[in-house]
């Protein structure tokens, strides 16, 4: 049993968010879904290829993570700085990947805002330079 599947794992907001990044990096969609509330609101920024708000853990992974994995080789969100205020967690991170269609590399800073309640992520909002993402995805 690891930190992602341990039922006694910390429910502290920072720890829950960190488990989400670890699950994402490992490609473990079951563990990622386990960090999300059943009524999660997951918002990808306007201008991002997957822009919109997705609900339910399955909706998030099928409409975001699975498509990123299909379109980008090695898509990773590298979390490095956490700012925690109660149930709110802002993470400064970096996306790296190579677009499968263009072979162009992406390396861009990003900020993620999470709200965690009862040990689950209930809200997520992405902030990223969408022009950099589009540039890597355009031939």
Coordinates of C-alpha atoms in Angstrom, one line a residue:
X1 CA 0.0 0.0 0.0
X2 CA 1.3 3.4 -0.9
X3 CA 0.5 7.0 -0.1
X4 CA -2.0 7.2 -3.0
X5 CA -4.1 4.2 -1.9
X6 CA -3.6 4.3 1.9
X7 CA -7.1 4.9 3.5
X8 CA -5.3 6.5 6.5
X9 CA -3.4 9.0 4.3
X10 CA -3.5 12.6 5.4
X11 CA -6.6 14.6 4.4
X12 CA -4.7 17.9 4.9
X13 CA -5.4 20.0 1.7
X14 CA -1.7 20.2 0.7
X15 CA -1.3 16.4 1.0
X16 CA -4.4 15.7 -1.0
X17 CA -3.3 18.0 -3.8
X18 CA 0.2 16.4 -3.7
X19 CA -1.3 12.9 -4.1
X20 CA -3.2 14.2 -7.2
X21 CA 0.1 15.3 -8.8
X22 CA 1.8 12.0 -7.9
X23 CA -1.1 10.0 -9.4
X24 CA -1.1 12.2 -12.5
X25 CA 2.7 11.8 -13.0
X26 CA 2.4 8.1 -12.6
X27 CA -0.5 7.8 -15.0
X28 CA -2.6 6.3 -12.3
X29 CA -6.0 7.6 -13.2
X30 CA -7.7 5.5 -10.4
X31 CA -5.6 7.1 -7.8
X32 CA -6.2 10.5 -9.3
X33 CA -9.9 10.0 -9.3
X34 CA -9.7 9.0 -5.7
X35 CA -8.5 12.5 -4.8
X36 CA -11.6 14.1 -6.5
X37 CA -15.0 14.7 -4.9
X38 CA -17.9 13.2 -6.7
X39 CA -19.2 16.7 -7.6
X40 CA -15.8 18.2 -8.4
X41 CA -15.7 21.2 -10.7
X42 CA -12.5 21.1 -12.8
X43 CA -11.9 24.1 -15.0
X44 CA -9.3 24.2 -17.8
X45 CA -8.6 27.9 -18.8
X46 CA -10.2 29.5 -21.8
X47 CA -7.8 29.3 -24.7
X48 CA -6.4 26.0 -23.5
X49 CA -7.1 23.1 -25.9
X50 CA -9.4 21.4 -23.4
X51 CA -11.0 24.6 -22.1
X52 CA -14.2 24.1 -20.1
X53 CA -15.5 22.9 -16.8
X54 CA -15.7 19.2 -16.1
X55 CA -17.6 17.4 -13.4
X56 CA -17.2 14.0 -11.7
X57 CA -13.9 12.3 -11.3
X58 CA -14.6 10.2 -14.5
X59 CA -15.5 13.3 -16.4
X60 CA -12.2 15.0 -15.4
X61 CA -10.0 12.0 -16.3
X62 CA -11.7 11.1 -19.6
X63 CA -12.0 14.8 -20.8
X64 CA -8.7 16.0 -19.6
X65 CA -6.0 13.5 -18.6
X66 CA -6.8 10.9 -21.2
X67 CA -6.8 13.5 -24.0
X68 CA -3.6 15.1 -22.8
X69 CA -2.0 11.6 -22.8
X70 CA -3.3 11.0 -26.3
X71 CA -2.2 14.3 -27.8
X72 CA 1.1 14.9 -25.9
X73 CA 4.0 12.6 -25.2
X74 CA 5.2 12.8 -21.5
X75 CA 2.7 15.4 -20.4
X76 CA 3.7 16.2 -16.8
X77 CA 2.8 18.9 -14.3
X78 CA 5.8 19.5 -12.2
X79 CA 4.6 21.0 -8.9
X80 CA 7.1 23.0 -7.0
X81 CA 5.6 25.7 -4.8
X82 CA 2.5 25.4 -2.6
X83 CA 0.7 28.3 -1.0
X84 CA -1.9 27.0 1.5
X85 CA -4.7 29.1 3.1
X86 CA -7.1 26.8 4.9
X87 CA -8.9 24.7 2.3
X88 CA -7.4 26.7 -0.6
X89 CA -4.2 25.5 -2.2
X90 CA -2.4 27.3 -5.0
X91 CA 0.4 25.4 -6.7
X92 CA 3.0 27.0 -9.0
X93 CA 4.1 24.4 -11.4
X94 CA 5.5 23.7 -14.9
X95 CA 4.0 21.7 -17.8
X96 CA 6.4 19.8 -19.9
X97 CA 5.5 17.6 -22.9
X98 CA 6.1 17.0 -26.6
X99 CA 3.1 17.4 -28.9
X100 CA 2.5 14.1 -30.8
X101 CA 1.4 15.9 -34.0
X102 CA 4.1 18.6 -34.3
X103 CA 6.9 17.1 -32.2
X104 CA 7.3 20.5 -30.6
X105 CA 8.3 20.7 -27.0
X106 CA 6.2 22.5 -24.4
X107 CA 7.8 24.0 -21.2
X108 CA 5.5 26.6 -19.6
X109 CA 4.8 27.9 -16.1
X110 CA 1.3 27.3 -14.7
X111 CA -0.6 28.0 -11.6
X112 CA -3.3 25.7 -10.3
X113 CA -5.9 26.8 -7.7
X114 CA -7.5 24.0 -5.7
X115 CA -10.2 23.9 -3.0
X116 CA -10.1 20.8 -0.8
X117 CA -12.9 19.7 1.6
X118 CA -13.2 16.5 3.6
X119 CA -10.0 15.2 2.1
X120 CA -11.2 15.6 -1.5
X121 CA -10.6 18.2 -4.2
X122 CA -13.9 19.9 -4.9
X123 CA -12.7 22.7 -7.2
X124 CA -9.7 23.2 -9.6
X125 CA -8.9 26.1 -11.8
X126 CA -6.0 26.3 -14.2
X127 CA -4.0 29.4 -15.2
X128 CA -1.5 29.0 -18.0
X129 CA 0.0 30.9 -21.0
X130 CA -2.4 29.4 -23.6
X131 CA -0.4 31.0 -26.5
X132 CA 2.6 28.8 -25.5
X133 CA 0.5 25.7 -25.5
X134 CA -1.1 26.6 -28.9
X135 CA 2.4 27.3 -30.3
X136 CA 3.6 23.9 -29.4
X137 CA 0.4 22.3 -30.9
X138 CA 0.5 24.1 -34.2
X139 CA 2.6 23.0 -37.1

